Amino acid sequence: MVRNNTPFVPQAAVLRPRFVVACAQFEFGADLEHNRRVILAQIDAAARKHRARLVVFPETCLTGYAPIHWKKGLQELNFDFVARATQDVAAAARRRRIAVVLGTTVRERGKFFNTALTFGPNGRLAQRYDKIHMAGAFGKGGDFDFF
C-alpha cells in the first residue's frame, strides 16, 4: 500500500521481537570452585551485556569430564559442593531472569549421569536430561526428551 508516495511498512515487520541465546564456553576442569565462578560470571554477562534470554553451557562444565578430569573415578567428586553450586546457578537464573542449560554430573542410586539441567528464568528446574550415548564412566540415561 502507498500513502502520499511513501510505502507503508507494517510495524510488526519492522519491530520483531528478538530471542537472544548465548552459548558459553570456557576451559573447565576438576577445580569445581573455578568452574562455578566462571559459570556465574557468564550468566551475568549473558543477561546484562548481551541481553540473552537463554545461556547454554557445555556438557559437564560444572563438574569436569570424568575420563579427563577425574582419573580415579567420579567417586572423588564432591557432590555436596556440586549441589550447592547448582543452587547458585538456579539463583543466578532467577536474579538475572534468564534460562540456563547447565552441563553437570549427577549421582543417583549409586550411578553417575552426564546430565543437562535446564532452569527457567524463575530459577526453577524445568528439565533434566541424562545423556543416552555414553563413553565409559557414566550410566546410560532413559529416553530422548523434548522440551
Tab-separated table of N, CA and C in Angstrom, residues 24-95:
chain	number	residue	atom	x	y	z
A	24	ALA	N	27.844	-20.351	25.969
A	24	ALA	CA	29.013	-20.114	26.818
A	24	ALA	C	30.028	-21.236	26.637
A	25	GLN	N	31.280	-20.862	26.726
A	25	GLN	CA	32.343	-21.850	26.628
A	25	GLN	C	33.525	-21.356	27.447
A	26	PHE	N	34.167	-22.271	28.120
A	26	PHE	CA	35.375	-21.924	28.875
A	26	PHE	C	36.142	-23.207	29.153
A	27	GLU	N	37.388	-23.060	29.567
A	27	GLU	CA	38.197	-24.229	29.891
A	27	GLU	C	37.885	-24.655	31.320
A	28	PHE	N	37.119	-25.715	31.450
A	28	PHE	CA	36.737	-26.201	32.779
A	28	PHE	C	37.551	-27.436	33.122
A	29	GLY	N	37.516	-27.797	34.393
A	29	GLY	CA	38.292	-28.958	34.823
A	29	GLY	C	37.847	-29.433	36.184
A	30	ALA	N	38.790	-29.975	36.955
A	30	ALA	CA	38.493	-30.559	38.263
A	30	ALA	C	38.356	-29.514	39.361
A	31	ASP	N	38.710	-28.255	39.106
A	31	ASP	CA	38.575	-27.181	40.093
A	31	ASP	C	37.128	-26.688	40.077
A	32	LEU	N	36.307	-27.286	40.934
A	32	LEU	CA	34.873	-27.005	40.931
A	32	LEU	C	34.557	-25.547	41.272
A	33	GLU	N	35.306	-24.959	42.197
A	33	GLU	CA	35.065	-23.559	42.557
A	33	GLU	C	35.351	-22.647	41.368
A	34	HIS	N	36.409	-22.917	40.633
A	34	HIS	CA	36.707	-22.136	39.425
A	34	HIS	C	35.559	-22.268	38.422
A	35	ASN	N	35.113	-23.490	38.184
A	35	ASN	CA	34.008	-23.715	37.243
A	35	ASN	C	32.770	-22.934	37.670
A	36	ARG	N	32.440	-23.005	38.960
A	36	ARG	CA	31.260	-22.302	39.495
A	36	ARG	C	31.378	-20.793	39.276
A	37	ARG	N	32.527	-20.224	39.610
A	37	ARG	CA	32.725	-18.771	39.452
A	37	ARG	C	32.571	-18.332	38.002
A	38	VAL	N	33.173	-19.083	37.087
A	38	VAL	CA	33.101	-18.721	35.669
A	38	VAL	C	31.667	-18.843	35.160
A	39	ILE	N	30.976	-19.906	35.533
A	39	ILE	CA	29.588	-20.093	35.105
A	39	ILE	C	28.725	-18.936	35.584
A	40	LEU	N	28.857	-18.557	36.851
A	40	LEU	CA	28.048	-17.449	37.394
A	40	LEU	C	28.383	-16.133	36.693
A	41	ALA	N	29.658	-15.902	36.412
A	41	ALA	CA	30.057	-14.675	35.705
A	41	ALA	C	29.506	-14.672	34.277
A	42	GLN	N	29.508	-15.838	33.626
A	42	GLN	CA	28.989	-15.887	32.260
A	42	GLN	C	27.471	-15.746	32.208
A	43	ILE	N	26.768	-16.231	33.213
A	43	ILE	CA	25.320	-15.997	33.286
A	43	ILE	C	25.059	-14.505	33.414
A	44	ASP	N	25.804	-13.861	34.289
A	44	ASP	CA	25.655	-12.420	34.498
A	44	ASP	C	25.942	-11.643	33.213
A	45	ALA	N	27.035	-11.965	32.535
A	45	ALA	CA	27.398	-11.262	31.297
A	45	ALA	C	26.382	-11.520	30.183
A	46	ALA	N	25.905	-12.752	30.080
A	46	ALA	CA	24.926	-13.074	29.035
A	46	ALA	C	23.661	-12.236	29.213
A	47	ALA	N	23.223	-12.103	30.442
A	47	ALA	CA	21.991	-11.352	30.712
A	47	ALA	C	22.215	-9.844	30.604
A	48	ARG	N	23.249	-9.331	31.252
A	48	ARG	CA	23.468	-7.873	31.291
A	48	ARG	C	24.025	-7.329	29.987
A	49	LYS	N	25.113	-7.904	29.537
A	49	LYS	CA	25.834	-7.352	28.394
A	49	LYS	C	25.168	-7.697	27.060
A	50	HIS	N	24.702	-8.936	26.937
A	50	HIS	CA	24.177	-9.397	25.654
A	50	HIS	C	22.648	-9.463	25.613
A	51	ARG	N	22.021	-9.225	26.761
A	51	ARG	CA	20.552	-9.270	26.879
A	51	ARG	C	19.974	-10.600	26.395
A	52	ALA	N	20.709	-11.656	26.669
A	52	ALA	CA	20.259	-13.000	26.295
A	52	ALA	C	19.116	-13.420	27.200
A	53	ARG	N	18.257	-14.266	26.669
A	53	ARG	CA	17.159	-14.839	27.438
A	53	ARG	C	17.433	-16.297	27.785
A	54	LEU	N	18.494	-16.841	27.174
A	54	LEU	CA	18.906	-18.223	27.416
A	54	LEU	C	20.415	-18.295	27.269
A	55	VAL	N	21.068	-18.988	28.211
A	55	VAL	CA	22.506	-19.251	28.085
A	55	VAL	C	22.703	-20.762	28.204
A	56	VAL	N	23.488	-21.312	27.269
A	56	VAL	CA	23.711	-22.754	27.189
A	56	VAL	C	25.191	-23.038	27.451
A	57	PHE	N	25.437	-23.945	28.390
A	57	PHE	CA	26.802	-24.321	28.768
A	57	PHE	C	27.124	-25.716	28.242
A	58	PRO	N	28.429	-26.036	28.111
A	58	PRO	CA	28.841	-27.357	27.619
A	58	PRO	C	28.540	-28.478	28.621
A	59	GLU	N	28.567	-29.709	28.117
A	59	GLU	CA	28.351	-30.864	28.998
A	59	GLU	C	29.430	-30.908	30.070
A	60	THR	N	29.039	-31.269	31.251
A	60	THR	CA	29.872	-31.451	32.454
A	60	THR	C	30.756	-30.247	32.794
A	61	CYS	N	30.359	-29.058	32.378
A	61	CYS	CA	31.213	-27.889	32.651
A	61	CYS	C	31.277	-27.552	34.137
A	62	LEU	N	30.263	-27.907	34.903
A	62	LEU	CA	30.311	-27.630	36.342
A	62	LEU	C	31.243	-28.601	37.053
A	63	THR	N	31.250	-29.839	36.640
A	63	THR	CA	31.946	-30.889	37.381
A	63	THR	C	33.229	-31.397	36.738
A	64	GLY	N	33.485	-31.009	35.505
A	64	GLY	CA	34.604	-31.594	34.786
A	64	GLY	C	34.167	-32.896	34.144
A	65	TYR	N	34.922	-33.337	33.165
A	65	TYR	CA	34.570	-34.520	32.393
A	65	TYR	C	35.312	-35.723	32.955
A	66	ALA	N	34.579	-36.756	33.310
A	66	ALA	CA	35.123	-37.904	34.051
A	66	ALA	C	36.392	-38.509	33.454
A	67	PRO	N	36.406	-38.906	32.189
A	67	PRO	CA	37.616	-39.588	31.696
A	67	PRO	C	38.864	-38.697	31.684
A	68	ILE	N	38.666	-37.398	31.654
A	68	ILE	CA	39.802	-36.480	31.552
A	68	ILE	C	40.183	-35.891	32.907
A	69	HIS	N	39.201	-35.389	33.650
A	69	HIS	CA	39.479	-34.634	34.870
A	69	HIS	C	39.431	-35.472	36.152
A	70	TRP	N	38.828	-36.638	36.108
A	70	TRP	CA	38.686	-37.471	37.303
A	70	TRP	C	39.248	-38.863	37.015
A	71	LYS	N	40.560	-38.949	36.970
A	71	LYS	CA	41.252	-40.182	36.574
A	71	LYS	C	40.937	-41.360	37.506
A	72	LYS	N	40.743	-41.088	38.792
A	72	LYS	CA	40.461	-42.161	39.755
A	72	LYS	C	38.978	-42.506	39.815
A	73	GLY	N	38.176	-41.792	39.077
A	73	GLY	CA	36.742	-42.085	39.052
A	73	GLY	C	35.915	-40.974	39.674
A	74	LEU	N	34.638	-41.004	39.386
A	74	LEU	CA	33.729	-39.950	39.856
A	74	LEU	C	33.470	-40.009	41.360
A	75	GLN	N	33.925	-41.076	42.033
A	75	GLN	CA	33.779	-41.151	43.486
A	75	GLN	C	34.522	-40.007	44.159
A	76	GLU	N	35.538	-39.455	43.487
A	76	GLU	CA	36.312	-38.328	44.027
A	76	GLU	C	35.509	-37.027	44.070
A	77	LEU	N	34.502	-36.941	43.243
A	77	LEU	CA	33.758	-35.695	43.063
A	77	LEU	C	32.998	-35.313	44.330
A	78	ASN	N	33.094	-34.050	44.729
A	78	ASN	CA	32.413	-33.541	45.919
A	78	ASN	C	30.976	-33.168	45.540
A	79	PHE	N	30.062	-34.116	45.697
A	79	PHE	CA	28.684	-33.895	45.273
A	79	PHE	C	27.933	-32.918	46.176
A	80	ASP	N	28.395	-32.705	47.411
A	80	ASP	CA	27.791	-31.658	48.248
A	80	ASP	C	28.080	-30.283	47.642
A	81	PHE	N	29.317	-30.103	47.201
A	81	PHE	CA	29.670	-28.838	46.545
A	81	PHE	C	28.881	-28.678	45.248
A	82	VAL	N	28.762	-29.749	44.479
A	82	VAL	CA	28.023	-29.696	43.213
A	82	VAL	C	26.578	-29.276	43.467
A	83	ALA	N	25.960	-29.805	44.516
A	83	ALA	CA	24.577	-29.442	44.850
A	83	ALA	C	24.474	-27.957	45.196
A	84	ARG	N	25.411	-27.449	45.983
A	84	ARG	CA	25.395	-26.020	46.339
A	84	ARG	C	25.635	-25.146	45.115
A	85	ALA	N	26.579	-25.540	44.272
A	85	ALA	CA	26.884	-24.769	43.061
A	85	ALA	C	25.684	-24.771	42.112
A	86	THR	N	24.980	-25.885	42.024
A	86	THR	CA	23.781	-25.963	41.189
A	86	THR	C	22.706	-25.021	41.721
A	87	GLN	N	22.567	-24.931	43.034
A	87	GLN	CA	21.627	-23.973	43.639
A	87	GLN	C	22.037	-22.537	43.323
A	88	ASP	N	23.337	-22.279	43.306
A	88	ASP	CA	23.832	-20.942	42.945
A	88	ASP	C	23.469	-20.590	41.509
A	89	VAL	N	23.553	-21.564	40.616
A	89	VAL	CA	23.185	-21.344	39.211
A	89	VAL	C	21.693	-21.043	39.109
A	90	ALA	N	20.879	-21.790	39.821
A	90	ALA	CA	19.428	-21.545	39.823
A	90	ALA	C	19.122	-20.143	40.347
A	91	ALA	N	19.804	-19.738	41.408
A	91	ALA	CA	19.591	-18.396	41.975
A	91	ALA	C	20.024	-17.310	40.991
A	92	ALA	N	21.124	-17.540	40.273
A	92	ALA	CA	21.581	-16.562	39.272
A	92	ALA	C	20.580	-16.456	38.126
A	93	ALA	N	20.016	-17.587	37.713
A	93	ALA	CA	18.988	-17.567	36.656
A	93	ALA	C	17.802	-16.726	37.107
A	94	ARG	N	17.368	-16.926	38.337
A	94	ARG	CA	16.223	-16.169	38.886
A	94	ARG	C	16.571	-14.679	39.008
A	95	ARG	N	17.746	-14.392	39.540
A	95	ARG	CA	18.154	-12.998	39.755
A	95	ARG	C	18.264	-12.235	38.437
